[in-house]
Amino acid sequence: MSQEGSRKSLRLPGRWRSWALATLLTSLALPAATVSARPADQAPAAPREAESAVAAEPRIVRDRVGYGAERRRQMAAYSERHYGDREWRLRDPDAIVLHFTASDSYSSVWSTFDSNAPNLGEEPGVCAQYVIKQSGTIGELVRPGIRCRHTIGLNHRAIGIEMVQETGRGPHWADRQILARRPQVRAALRLVAWLQARFEIRTGDVIGHAMANDSPYFKDLEGWRNDHADWLERDVRTFHKRLRRLG
């Protein structure tokens, strides 16, 4: 799976030969719903893109990793250092980040997330809220209302989705394998569409890990940047086209 990122202020690496190993770790929390009052004669505001589509909840297997009081404390401390708020909950997520695992084993990903091993010298360990098997089975490893370390600069604003896939010939090749694997990509599309409707997330804010540094929601007070190349922008555009066809 993809590692959270890098301390260095790097863009995408020019080479991904050692990237496959580095991408074996990652990071990612129920938002509070708010209702705003408006006069009866006032026209309603234009709906966000995700509000216009009705998406049914896909079948999700709750396969939770350990996220007890100590890990929550660690996540709150991490958030204070990197985002300026001492919080472990993910309230009102604004984005979804797509990843692939850089391995072909769901069980190894689950074990890594459950281990809570330090990443880049900091606690807590990495995780993503969802992991999708090649068969199309969706595992919810962490509730979407909890932060996970999956993407530097966005863990306080984004839900992370991992898809089981080896790096193989490179990031673009790996993205294309997922896009061509019908059970897996269909599950990913349905999960993303449901999360968009649930949390009012725009399609433009469904991004790949490789795009994270350019997100308007990106923030890291320690100056960390992502150096991953999983889910390149051109492949995310293909994902977006298919996502819009669901509506």
JSON list of C-alpha atoms in Angstrom, two decimals:
[
{"chain": "A", "resi": 1, "resn": "MET", "atom": "CA", "xyz": [0.00, 0.00, 0.00]},
{"chain": "A", "resi": 2, "resn": "SER", "atom": "CA", "xyz": [1.11, 3.54, -0.34]},
{"chain": "A", "resi": 3, "resn": "GLN", "atom": "CA", "xyz": [3.18, 5.13, 2.35]},
{"chain": "A", "resi": 4, "resn": "GLU", "atom": "CA", "xyz": [1.90, 8.45, 3.68]},
{"chain": "A", "resi": 5, "resn": "GLY", "atom": "CA", "xyz": [4.50, 10.49, 1.81]},
{"chain": "A", "resi": 6, "resn": "SER", "atom": "CA", "xyz": [7.83, 12.17, 2.41]},
{"chain": "A", "resi": 7, "resn": "ARG", "atom": "CA", "xyz": [9.29, 14.78, 4.74]},
{"chain": "A", "resi": 8, "resn": "LYS", "atom": "CA", "xyz": [11.02, 16.36, 1.75]},
{"chain": "A", "resi": 9, "resn": "SER", "atom": "CA", "xyz": [9.43, 19.06, -0.37]},
{"chain": "A", "resi": 10, "resn": "LEU", "atom": "CA", "xyz": [9.29, 16.87, -3.45]},
{"chain": "A", "resi": 11, "resn": "ARG", "atom": "CA", "xyz": [6.94, 16.65, -6.37]},
{"chain": "A", "resi": 12, "resn": "LEU", "atom": "CA", "xyz": [6.41, 13.37, -8.13]},
{"chain": "A", "resi": 13, "resn": "PRO", "atom": "CA", "xyz": [9.67, 11.40, -8.30]},
{"chain": "A", "resi": 14, "resn": "GLY", "atom": "CA", "xyz": [11.32, 11.12, -11.66]},
{"chain": "A", "resi": 15, "resn": "ARG", "atom": "CA", "xyz": [11.69, 7.40, -11.08]},
{"chain": "A", "resi": 16, "resn": "TRP", "atom": "CA", "xyz": [9.50, 4.88, -9.32]},
{"chain": "A", "resi": 17, "resn": "ARG", "atom": "CA", "xyz": [11.88, 1.90, -9.13]},
{"chain": "A", "resi": 18, "resn": "SER", "atom": "CA", "xyz": [12.25, 2.11, -5.34]},
{"chain": "A", "resi": 19, "resn": "TRP", "atom": "CA", "xyz": [8.83, 3.64, -4.95]},
{"chain": "A", "resi": 20, "resn": "ALA", "atom": "CA", "xyz": [7.07, 0.27, -4.83]},
{"chain": "A", "resi": 21, "resn": "LEU", "atom": "CA", "xyz": [8.55, -0.55, -1.41]},
{"chain": "A", "resi": 22, "resn": "ALA", "atom": "CA", "xyz": [8.15, 2.96, -0.06]},
{"chain": "A", "resi": 23, "resn": "THR", "atom": "CA", "xyz": [4.48, 2.82, -0.99]},
{"chain": "A", "resi": 24, "resn": "LEU", "atom": "CA", "xyz": [3.85, -0.14, 1.35]},
{"chain": "A", "resi": 25, "resn": "LEU", "atom": "CA", "xyz": [2.47, 2.10, 4.15]},
{"chain": "A", "resi": 26, "resn": "THR", "atom": "CA", "xyz": [-0.26, 4.80, 4.27]},
{"chain": "A", "resi": 27, "resn": "SER", "atom": "CA", "xyz": [-2.52, 7.11, 6.52]},
{"chain": "A", "resi": 28, "resn": "LEU", "atom": "CA", "xyz": [-6.38, 8.48, 6.94]},
{"chain": "A", "resi": 29, "resn": "ALA", "atom": "CA", "xyz": [-12.05, 10.04, 10.59]},
{"chain": "A", "resi": 30, "resn": "LEU", "atom": "CA", "xyz": [-18.63, 10.62, 11.23]},
{"chain": "A", "resi": 31, "resn": "PRO", "atom": "CA", "xyz": [-18.87, 14.23, 10.26]},
{"chain": "A", "resi": 32, "resn": "ALA", "atom": "CA", "xyz": [-21.33, 16.44, 12.02]},
{"chain": "A", "resi": 33, "resn": "ALA", "atom": "CA", "xyz": [-24.26, 17.34, 9.79]},
{"chain": "A", "resi": 34, "resn": "THR", "atom": "CA", "xyz": [-25.19, 21.00, 9.72]},
{"chain": "A", "resi": 35, "resn": "VAL", "atom": "CA", "xyz": [-28.45, 22.63, 8.64]},
{"chain": "A", "resi": 36, "resn": "SER", "atom": "CA", "xyz": [-28.54, 26.28, 7.68]},
{"chain": "A", "resi": 37, "resn": "ALA", "atom": "CA", "xyz": [-31.75, 28.26, 7.96]},
{"chain": "A", "resi": 38, "resn": "ARG", "atom": "CA", "xyz": [-32.91, 30.55, 5.14]},
{"chain": "A", "resi": 39, "resn": "PRO", "atom": "CA", "xyz": [-36.03, 32.64, 4.61]},
{"chain": "A", "resi": 40, "resn": "ALA", "atom": "CA", "xyz": [-38.90, 30.80, 2.94]},
{"chain": "A", "resi": 41, "resn": "ASP", "atom": "CA", "xyz": [-38.92, 33.21, 0.01]},
{"chain": "A", "resi": 42, "resn": "GLN", "atom": "CA", "xyz": [-35.20, 32.87, -0.66]},
{"chain": "A", "resi": 43, "resn": "ALA", "atom": "CA", "xyz": [-34.18, 30.68, -3.58]},
{"chain": "A", "resi": 44, "resn": "PRO", "atom": "CA", "xyz": [-32.15, 27.64, -2.51]},
{"chain": "A", "resi": 45, "resn": "ALA", "atom": "CA", "xyz": [-28.45, 27.74, -3.24]},
{"chain": "A", "resi": 46, "resn": "ALA", "atom": "CA", "xyz": [-27.21, 25.73, -6.19]},
{"chain": "A", "resi": 47, "resn": "PRO", "atom": "CA", "xyz": [-26.50, 22.17, -5.01]},
{"chain": "A", "resi": 48, "resn": "ARG", "atom": "CA", "xyz": [-22.97, 20.88, -4.93]},
{"chain": "A", "resi": 49, "resn": "GLU", "atom": "CA", "xyz": [-22.19, 18.46, -7.70]},
{"chain": "A", "resi": 50, "resn": "ALA", "atom": "CA", "xyz": [-22.42, 15.38, -5.48]},
{"chain": "A", "resi": 51, "resn": "GLU", "atom": "CA", "xyz": [-25.86, 16.35, -4.14]},
{"chain": "A", "resi": 52, "resn": "SER", "atom": "CA", "xyz": [-27.55, 15.95, -7.51]},
{"chain": "A", "resi": 53, "resn": "ALA", "atom": "CA", "xyz": [-26.98, 12.20, -7.66]},
{"chain": "A", "resi": 54, "resn": "VAL", "atom": "CA", "xyz": [-28.59, 9.57, -5.46]},
{"chain": "A", "resi": 55, "resn": "ALA", "atom": "CA", "xyz": [-26.18, 6.75, -4.71]},
{"chain": "A", "resi": 56, "resn": "ALA", "atom": "CA", "xyz": [-27.07, 3.56, -2.88]},
{"chain": "A", "resi": 57, "resn": "GLU", "atom": "CA", "xyz": [-24.69, 2.26, -0.25]},
{"chain": "A", "resi": 58, "resn": "PRO", "atom": "CA", "xyz": [-22.63, -0.58, -1.71]},
{"chain": "A", "resi": 59, "resn": "ARG", "atom": "CA", "xyz": [-22.06, -3.79, 0.21]},
{"chain": "A", "resi": 60, "resn": "ILE", "atom": "CA", "xyz": [-19.31, -3.05, 2.73]},
{"chain": "A", "resi": 61, "resn": "VAL", "atom": "CA", "xyz": [-17.60, -5.56, 5.00]},
{"chain": "A", "resi": 62, "resn": "ARG", "atom": "CA", "xyz": [-16.71, -4.03, 8.37]},
{"chain": "A", "resi": 63, "resn": "ASP", "atom": "CA", "xyz": [-13.23, -5.44, 8.95]},
{"chain": "A", "resi": 64, "resn": "ARG", "atom": "CA", "xyz": [-11.87, -3.00, 11.49]},
{"chain": "A", "resi": 65, "resn": "VAL", "atom": "CA", "xyz": [-8.23, -2.63, 12.51]},
{"chain": "A", "resi": 66, "resn": "GLY", "atom": "CA", "xyz": [-7.30, -1.62, 16.03]},
{"chain": "A", "resi": 67, "resn": "TYR", "atom": "CA", "xyz": [-7.97, 2.07, 16.71]},
{"chain": "A", "resi": 68, "resn": "GLY", "atom": "CA", "xyz": [-8.25, 2.40, 20.46]},
{"chain": "A", "resi": 69, "resn": "ALA", "atom": "CA", "xyz": [-7.67, 5.24, 22.90]},
{"chain": "A", "resi": 70, "resn": "GLU", "atom": "CA", "xyz": [-3.89, 5.28, 22.48]},
{"chain": "A", "resi": 71, "resn": "ARG", "atom": "CA", "xyz": [-4.05, 5.48, 18.68]},
{"chain": "A", "resi": 72, "resn": "ARG", "atom": "CA", "xyz": [-6.66, 8.23, 18.91]},
{"chain": "A", "resi": 73, "resn": "ARG", "atom": "CA", "xyz": [-4.36, 10.16, 21.25]},
{"chain": "A", "resi": 74, "resn": "GLN", "atom": "CA", "xyz": [-1.49, 9.70, 18.78]},
{"chain": "A", "resi": 75, "resn": "MET", "atom": "CA", "xyz": [-3.65, 10.88, 15.86]},
{"chain": "A", "resi": 76, "resn": "ALA", "atom": "CA", "xyz": [-4.74, 13.97, 17.79]},
{"chain": "A", "resi": 77, "resn": "ALA", "atom": "CA", "xyz": [-1.11, 14.82, 18.58]},
{"chain": "A", "resi": 78, "resn": "TYR", "atom": "CA", "xyz": [-0.08, 14.26, 14.94]},
{"chain": "A", "resi": 79, "resn": "SER", "atom": "CA", "xyz": [-2.93, 16.53, 13.80]},
{"chain": "A", "resi": 80, "resn": "GLU", "atom": "CA", "xyz": [-1.84, 19.27, 16.18]},
{"chain": "A", "resi": 81, "resn": "ARG", "atom": "CA", "xyz": [1.71, 19.18, 14.80]},
{"chain": "A", "resi": 82, "resn": "HIS", "atom": "CA", "xyz": [0.74, 19.05, 11.14]},
{"chain": "A", "resi": 83, "resn": "TYR", "atom": "CA", "xyz": [-2.65, 20.81, 10.93]},
{"chain": "A", "resi": 84, "resn": "GLY", "atom": "CA", "xyz": [-2.85, 22.93, 14.07]},
{"chain": "A", "resi": 85, "resn": "ASP", "atom": "CA", "xyz": [-5.87, 21.17, 15.57]},
{"chain": "A", "resi": 86, "resn": "ARG", "atom": "CA", "xyz": [-5.67, 18.51, 18.27]},
{"chain": "A", "resi": 87, "resn": "GLU", "atom": "CA", "xyz": [-8.29, 16.14, 16.83]},
{"chain": "A", "resi": 88, "resn": "TRP", "atom": "CA", "xyz": [-8.61, 12.48, 15.78]},
{"chain": "A", "resi": 89, "resn": "ARG", "atom": "CA", "xyz": [-12.09, 12.74, 14.29]},
{"chain": "A", "resi": 90, "resn": "LEU", "atom": "CA", "xyz": [-12.65, 13.41, 10.60]},
{"chain": "A", "resi": 91, "resn": "ARG", "atom": "CA", "xyz": [-15.46, 15.93, 10.49]},
{"chain": "A", "resi": 92, "resn": "ASP", "atom": "CA", "xyz": [-17.11, 16.87, 7.19]},
{"chain": "A", "resi": 93, "resn": "PRO", "atom": "CA", "xyz": [-14.49, 15.41, 4.80]},
{"chain": "A", "resi": 94, "resn": "ASP", "atom": "CA", "xyz": [-13.96, 17.48, 1.66]},
{"chain": "A", "resi": 95, "resn": "ALA", "atom": "CA", "xyz": [-11.99, 15.05, -0.50]},
{"chain": "A", "resi": 96, "resn": "ILE", "atom": "CA", "xyz": [-11.37, 11.40, -1.35]},
{"chain": "A", "resi": 97, "resn": "VAL", "atom": "CA", "xyz": [-7.87, 10.16, -2.16]},
{"chain": "A", "resi": 98, "resn": "LEU", "atom": "CA", "xyz": [-7.37, 7.08, -4.34]},
{"chain": "A", "resi": 99, "resn": "HIS", "atom": "CA", "xyz": [-4.40, 4.78, -3.68]},
{"chain": "A", "resi": 100, "resn": "PHE", "atom": "CA", "xyz": [-3.22, 1.34, -4.68]},
{"chain": "A", "resi": 101, "resn": "THR", "atom": "CA", "xyz": [-1.53, -1.01, -2.24]},
{"chain": "A", "resi": 102, "resn": "ALA", "atom": "CA", "xyz": [1.68, -1.91, -4.14]},
{"chain": "A", "resi": 103, "resn": "SER", "atom": "CA", "xyz": [0.98, -5.51, -3.13]},
{"chain": "A", "resi": 104, "resn": "ASP", "atom": "CA", "xyz": [-1.47, -8.22, -4.17]},
{"chain": "A", "resi": 105, "resn": "SER", "atom": "CA", "xyz": [-2.47, -9.19, -0.63]},
{"chain": "A", "resi": 106, "resn": "TYR", "atom": "CA", "xyz": [-5.39, -7.71, 1.27]},
{"chain": "A", "resi": 107, "resn": "SER", "atom": "CA", "xyz": [-4.30, -9.51, 4.43]},
{"chain": "A", "resi": 108, "resn": "SER", "atom": "CA", "xyz": [-0.84, -7.91, 4.42]},
{"chain": "A", "resi": 109, "resn": "VAL", "atom": "CA", "xyz": [-2.41, -4.47, 4.04]},
{"chain": "A", "resi": 110, "resn": "TRP", "atom": "CA", "xyz": [-4.80, -5.16, 6.91]},
{"chain": "A", "resi": 111, "resn": "SER", "atom": "CA", "xyz": [-1.92, -6.34, 9.11]},
{"chain": "A", "resi": 112, "resn": "THR", "atom": "CA", "xyz": [0.14, -3.24, 8.33]},
{"chain": "A", "resi": 113, "resn": "PHE", "atom": "CA", "xyz": [-2.73, -0.92, 9.19]},
{"chain": "A", "resi": 114, "resn": "ASP", "atom": "CA", "xyz": [-3.50, -2.87, 12.35]},
{"chain": "A", "resi": 115, "resn": "SER", "atom": "CA", "xyz": [0.13, -2.84, 13.53]},
{"chain": "A", "resi": 116, "resn": "ASN", "atom": "CA", "xyz": [0.14, 0.92, 14.15]},
{"chain": "A", "resi": 117, "resn": "ALA", "atom": "CA", "xyz": [3.89, 0.95, 13.47]},
{"chain": "A", "resi": 118, "resn": "PRO", "atom": "CA", "xyz": [5.42, 4.47, 13.31]},
{"chain": "A", "resi": 119, "resn": "ASN", "atom": "CA", "xyz": [5.80, 5.94, 9.81]},
{"chain": "A", "resi": 120, "resn": "LEU", "atom": "CA", "xyz": [8.37, 8.58, 8.88]},
{"chain": "A", "resi": 121, "resn": "GLY", "atom": "CA", "xyz": [9.41, 8.62, 12.52]},
{"chain": "A", "resi": 122, "resn": "GLU", "atom": "CA", "xyz": [5.98, 9.56, 13.85]},
{"chain": "A", "resi": 123, "resn": "GLU", "atom": "CA", "xyz": [2.96, 7.91, 15.41]},
{"chain": "A", "resi": 124, "resn": "PRO", "atom": "CA", "xyz": [0.32, 6.76, 14.73]},
{"chain": "A", "resi": 125, "resn": "GLY", "atom": "CA", "xyz": [0.86, 4.21, 12.01]},
{"chain": "A", "resi": 126, "resn": "VAL", "atom": "CA", "xyz": [-0.64, 4.46, 8.57]},
{"chain": "A", "resi": 127, "resn": "CYS", "atom": "CA", "xyz": [-4.12, 3.37, 7.51]},
{"chain": "A", "resi": 128, "resn": "ALA", "atom": "CA", "xyz": [-6.91, 4.06, 5.06]},
{"chain": "A", "resi": 129, "resn": "GLN", "atom": "CA", "xyz": [-10.61, 3.89, 5.79]},
{"chain": "A", "resi": 130, "resn": "TYR", "atom": "CA", "xyz": [-11.32, 1.51, 2.90]},
{"chain": "A", "resi": 131, "resn": "VAL", "atom": "CA", "xyz": [-9.48, -1.25, 1.03]},
{"chain": "A", "resi": 132, "resn": "ILE", "atom": "CA", "xyz": [-11.00, -2.84, -2.08]},
{"chain": "A", "resi": 133, "resn": "LYS", "atom": "CA", "xyz": [-9.98, -6.36, -3.06]},
{"chain": "A", "resi": 134, "resn": "GLN", "atom": "CA", "xyz": [-9.50, -7.34, -6.69]},
{"chain": "A", "resi": 135, "resn": "SER", "atom": "CA", "xyz": [-12.69, -9.40, -6.38]},
{"chain": "A", "resi": 136, "resn": "GLY", "atom": "CA", "xyz": [-14.62, -6.20, -5.65]},
{"chain": "A", "resi": 137, "resn": "THR", "atom": "CA", "xyz": [-15.11, -6.80, -1.92]},
{"chain": "A", "resi": 138, "resn": "ILE", "atom": "CA", "xyz": [-15.01, -3.51, -0.03]},
{"chain": "A", "resi": 139, "resn": "GLY", "atom": "CA", "xyz": [-13.46, -3.61, 3.43]},
{"chain": "A", "resi": 140, "resn": "GLU", "atom": "CA", "xyz": [-14.05, -0.78, 5.88]},
{"chain": "A", "resi": 141, "resn": "LEU", "atom": "CA", "xyz": [-10.98, -0.90, 8.10]},
{"chain": "A", "resi": 142, "resn": "VAL", "atom": "CA", "xyz": [-11.60, 2.40, 9.87]},
{"chain": "A", "resi": 143, "resn": "ARG", "atom": "CA", "xyz": [-14.85, 4.33, 10.19]},
{"chain": "A", "resi": 144, "resn": "PRO", "atom": "CA", "xyz": [-14.99, 7.33, 7.83]},
{"chain": "A", "resi": 145, "resn": "GLY", "atom": "CA", "xyz": [-15.49, 9.57, 10.86]},
{"chain": "A", "resi": 146, "resn": "ILE", "atom": "CA", "xyz": [-11.93, 8.84, 12.04]},
{"chain": "A", "resi": 147, "resn": "ARG", "atom": "CA", "xyz": [-8.70, 10.28, 10.65]},
{"chain": "A", "resi": 148, "resn": "CYS", "atom": "CA", "xyz": [-6.11, 7.97, 9.12]},
{"chain": "A", "resi": 149, "resn": "ARG", "atom": "CA", "xyz": [-2.59, 8.72, 7.94]},
{"chain": "A", "resi": 150, "resn": "HIS", "atom": "CA", "xyz": [-2.77, 7.98, 4.23]},
{"chain": "A", "resi": 151, "resn": "THR", "atom": "CA", "xyz": [-1.85, 11.27, 2.53]},
{"chain": "A", "resi": 152, "resn": "ILE", "atom": "CA", "xyz": [0.41, 13.99, 3.89]},
{"chain": "A", "resi": 153, "resn": "GLY", "atom": "CA", "xyz": [-1.41, 17.30, 4.17]},
{"chain": "A", "resi": 154, "resn": "LEU", "atom": "CA", "xyz": [-4.91, 15.87, 3.69]},
{"chain": "A", "resi": 155, "resn": "ASN", "atom": "CA", "xyz": [-5.55, 13.42, 6.50]},
{"chain": "A", "resi": 156, "resn": "HIS", "atom": "CA", "xyz": [-7.66, 16.03, 8.30]},
{"chain": "A", "resi": 157, "resn": "ARG", "atom": "CA", "xyz": [-9.82, 16.64, 5.19]},
{"chain": "A", "resi": 158, "resn": "ALA", "atom": "CA", "xyz": [-9.88, 13.41, 3.17]},
{"chain": "A", "resi": 159, "resn": "ILE", "atom": "CA", "xyz": [-11.05, 9.80, 3.17]},
{"chain": "A", "resi": 160, "resn": "GLY", "atom": "CA", "xyz": [-8.55, 7.30, 1.79]},
{"chain": "A", "resi": 161, "resn": "ILE", "atom": "CA", "xyz": [-9.40, 4.34, -0.45]},
{"chain": "A", "resi": 162, "resn": "GLU", "atom": "CA", "xyz": [-6.80, 1.68, -1.20]},
{"chain": "A", "resi": 163, "resn": "MET", "atom": "CA", "xyz": [-7.17, -0.78, -4.09]},
{"chain": "A", "resi": 164, "resn": "VAL", "atom": "CA", "xyz": [-5.24, -4.03, -3.99]},
{"chain": "A", "resi": 165, "resn": "GLN", "atom": "CA", "xyz": [-2.77, -3.88, -6.88]},
{"chain": "A", "resi": 166, "resn": "GLU", "atom": "CA", "xyz": [0.96, -4.43, -7.33]},
{"chain": "A", "resi": 167, "resn": "THR", "atom": "CA", "xyz": [3.05, -1.63, -8.83]},
{"chain": "A", "resi": 168, "resn": "GLY", "atom": "CA", "xyz": [4.37, -3.94, -11.55]},
{"chain": "A", "resi": 169, "resn": "ARG", "atom": "CA", "xyz": [5.62, -1.94, -14.53]},
{"chain": "A", "resi": 170, "resn": "GLY", "atom": "CA", "xyz": [4.91, 1.38, -12.86]},
{"chain": "A", "resi": 171, "resn": "PRO", "atom": "CA", "xyz": [2.16, 3.61, -11.47]},
{"chain": "A", "resi": 172, "resn": "HIS", "atom": "CA", "xyz": [0.34, 4.22, -14.77]},
{"chain": "A", "resi": 173, "resn": "TRP", "atom": "CA", "xyz": [0.40, 0.52, -15.58]},
{"chain": "A", "resi": 174, "resn": "ALA", "atom": "CA", "xyz": [-0.96, -0.30, -12.11]},
{"chain": "A", "resi": 175, "resn": "ASP", "atom": "CA", "xyz": [-3.74, 2.30, -12.40]},
{"chain": "A", "resi": 176, "resn": "ARG", "atom": "CA", "xyz": [-4.73, 0.81, -15.75]},
{"chain": "A", "resi": 177, "resn": "GLN", "atom": "CA", "xyz": [-4.91, -2.69, -14.30]},
{"chain": "A", "resi": 178, "resn": "ILE", "atom": "CA", "xyz": [-7.45, -1.49, -11.77]},
{"chain": "A", "resi": 179, "resn": "LEU", "atom": "CA", "xyz": [-9.45, 0.41, -14.39]},
{"chain": "A", "resi": 180, "resn": "ALA", "atom": "CA", "xyz": [-9.58, -2.77, -16.51]},
{"chain": "A", "resi": 181, "resn": "ARG", "atom": "CA", "xyz": [-10.56, -5.05, -13.59]},
{"chain": "A", "resi": 182, "resn": "ARG", "atom": "CA", "xyz": [-14.35, -4.75, -13.69]},
{"chain": "A", "resi": 183, "resn": "PRO", "atom": "CA", "xyz": [-15.34, -6.09, -10.23]},
{"chain": "A", "resi": 184, "resn": "GLN", "atom": "CA", "xyz": [-12.78, -3.91, -8.46]},
{"chain": "A", "resi": 185, "resn": "VAL", "atom": "CA", "xyz": [-13.30, -0.68, -10.37]},
{"chain": "A", "resi": 186, "resn": "ARG", "atom": "CA", "xyz": [-17.10, -1.03, -10.19]},
{"chain": "A", "resi": 187, "resn": "ALA", "atom": "CA", "xyz": [-16.86, -1.41, -6.43]},
{"chain": "A", "resi": 188, "resn": "ALA", "atom": "CA", "xyz": [-14.57, 1.63, -6.27]},
{"chain": "A", "resi": 189, "resn": "LEU", "atom": "CA", "xyz": [-16.96, 3.73, -8.35]},
{"chain": "A", "resi": 190, "resn": "ARG", "atom": "CA", "xyz": [-19.97, 2.75, -6.23]},
{"chain": "A", "resi": 191, "resn": "LEU", "atom": "CA", "xyz": [-18.12, 3.39, -2.99]},
{"chain": "A", "resi": 192, "resn": "VAL", "atom": "CA", "xyz": [-16.88, 6.79, -4.13]},
{"chain": "A", "resi": 193, "resn": "ALA", "atom": "CA", "xyz": [-20.33, 7.80, -5.44]},
{"chain": "A", "resi": 194, "resn": "TRP", "atom": "CA", "xyz": [-21.93, 6.82, -2.13]},
{"chain": "A", "resi": 195, "resn": "LEU", "atom": "CA", "xyz": [-19.33, 8.71, -0.10]},
{"chain": "A", "resi": 196, "resn": "GLN", "atom": "CA", "xyz": [-19.75, 11.74, -2.36]},
{"chain": "A", "resi": 197, "resn": "ALA", "atom": "CA", "xyz": [-23.50, 11.77, -1.77]},
{"chain": "A", "resi": 198, "resn": "ARG", "atom": "CA", "xyz": [-23.13, 11.16, 1.96]},
{"chain": "A", "resi": 199, "resn": "PHE", "atom": "CA", "xyz": [-20.54, 13.88, 2.56]},
{"chain": "A", "resi": 200, "resn": "GLU", "atom": "CA", "xyz": [-21.27, 16.23, -0.38]},
{"chain": "A", "resi": 201, "resn": "ILE", "atom": "CA", "xyz": [-17.84, 15.79, -1.97]},
{"chain": "A", "resi": 202, "resn": "ARG", "atom": "CA", "xyz": [-17.32, 17.15, -5.47]},
{"chain": "A", "resi": 203, "resn": "THR", "atom": "CA", "xyz": [-15.99, 14.91, -8.23]},
{"chain": "A", "resi": 204, "resn": "GLY", "atom": "CA", "xyz": [-13.11, 17.36, -8.70]},
{"chain": "A", "resi": 205, "resn": "ASP", "atom": "CA", "xyz": [-12.06, 16.59, -5.13]},
{"chain": "A", "resi": 206, "resn": "VAL", "atom": "CA", "xyz": [-11.78, 12.87, -5.84]},
{"chain": "A", "resi": 207, "resn": "ILE", "atom": "CA", "xyz": [-8.03, 12.75, -6.49]},
{"chain": "A", "resi": 208, "resn": "GLY", "atom": "CA", "xyz": [-5.07, 10.41, -6.68]},
{"chain": "A", "resi": 209, "resn": "HIS", "atom": "CA", "xyz": [-2.27, 10.37, -4.12]},
{"chain": "A", "resi": 210, "resn": "ALA", "atom": "CA", "xyz": [-0.04, 11.73, -6.88]},
{"chain": "A", "resi": 211, "resn": "MET", "atom": "CA", "xyz": [-2.22, 14.87, -7.04]},
{"chain": "A", "resi": 212, "resn": "ALA", "atom": "CA", "xyz": [-2.38, 15.58, -3.30]},
{"chain": "A", "resi": 213, "resn": "ASN", "atom": "CA", "xyz": [0.15, 18.43, -3.11]},
{"chain": "A", "resi": 214, "resn": "ASP", "atom": "CA", "xyz": [-1.98, 20.51, -5.49]},
{"chain": "A", "resi": 215, "resn": "SER", "atom": "CA", "xyz": [-5.26, 20.07, -3.60]},
{"chain": "A", "resi": 216, "resn": "PRO", "atom": "CA", "xyz": [-6.76, 23.34, -2.30]},
{"chain": "A", "resi": 217, "resn": "TYR", "atom": "CA", "xyz": [-7.21, 21.54, 1.03]},
{"chain": "A", "resi": 218, "resn": "PHE", "atom": "CA", "xyz": [-3.53, 20.62, 1.37]},
{"chain": "A", "resi": 219, "resn": "LYS", "atom": "CA", "xyz": [-1.91, 21.79, 4.61]},
{"chain": "A", "resi": 220, "resn": "ASP", "atom": "CA", "xyz": [1.16, 20.68, 6.52]},
{"chain": "A", "resi": 221, "resn": "LEU", "atom": "CA", "xyz": [2.69, 22.92, 9.16]},
{"chain": "A", "resi": 222, "resn": "GLU", "atom": "CA", "xyz": [5.88, 20.85, 9.21]},
{"chain": "A", "resi": 223, "resn": "GLY", "atom": "CA", "xyz": [6.52, 21.44, 5.50]},
{"chain": "A", "resi": 224, "resn": "TRP", "atom": "CA", "xyz": [6.06, 17.79, 4.52]},
{"chain": "A", "resi": 225, "resn": "ARG", "atom": "CA", "xyz": [5.10, 16.91, 0.95]},
{"chain": "A", "resi": 226, "resn": "ASN", "atom": "CA", "xyz": [3.91, 13.80, -0.86]},
{"chain": "A", "resi": 227, "resn": "ASP", "atom": "CA", "xyz": [6.22, 12.06, -3.30]},
{"chain": "A", "resi": 228, "resn": "HIS", "atom": "CA", "xyz": [3.92, 9.24, -4.44]},
{"chain": "A", "resi": 229, "resn": "ALA", "atom": "CA", "xyz": [2.81, 8.43, -7.94]},
{"chain": "A", "resi": 230, "resn": "ASP", "atom": "CA", "xyz": [-0.16, 6.13, -7.35]},
{"chain": "A", "resi": 231, "resn": "TRP", "atom": "CA", "xyz": [-3.23, 7.21, -9.26]},
{"chain": "A", "resi": 232, "resn": "LEU", "atom": "CA", "xyz": [-1.84, 9.69, -11.75]},
{"chain": "A", "resi": 233, "resn": "GLU", "atom": "CA", "xyz": [-4.01, 12.58, -12.89]},
{"chain": "A", "resi": 234, "resn": "ARG", "atom": "CA", "xyz": [-4.66, 11.16, -16.36]},
{"chain": "A", "resi": 235, "resn": "ASP", "atom": "CA", "xyz": [-5.96, 7.93, -14.82]},
{"chain": "A", "resi": 236, "resn": "VAL", "atom": "CA", "xyz": [-8.08, 9.82, -12.29]},
{"chain": "A", "resi": 237, "resn": "ARG", "atom": "CA", "xyz": [-9.69, 11.68, -15.22]},
{"chain": "A", "resi": 238, "resn": "THR", "atom": "CA", "xyz": [-10.74, 8.31, -16.63]},
{"chain": "A", "resi": 239, "resn": "PHE", "atom": "CA", "xyz": [-12.15, 7.37, -13.22]},
{"chain": "A", "resi": 240, "resn": "HIS", "atom": "CA", "xyz": [-14.08, 10.68, -13.13]},
{"chain": "A", "resi": 241, "resn": "LYS", "atom": "CA", "xyz": [-15.66, 10.00, -16.54]},
{"chain": "A", "resi": 242, "resn": "ARG", "atom": "CA", "xyz": [-16.94, 6.64, -15.35]},
{"chain": "A", "resi": 243, "resn": "LEU", "atom": "CA", "xyz": [-18.09, 8.15, -12.08]},
{"chain": "A", "resi": 244, "resn": "ARG", "atom": "CA", "xyz": [-20.20, 10.75, -13.87]},
{"chain": "A", "resi": 245, "resn": "ARG", "atom": "CA", "xyz": [-21.85, 8.02, -15.94]},
{"chain": "A", "resi": 246, "resn": "LEU", "atom": "CA", "xyz": [-23.25, 6.52, -12.73]},
{"chain": "A", "resi": 247, "resn": "GLY", "atom": "CA", "xyz": [-25.34, 9.65, -12.14]}
]
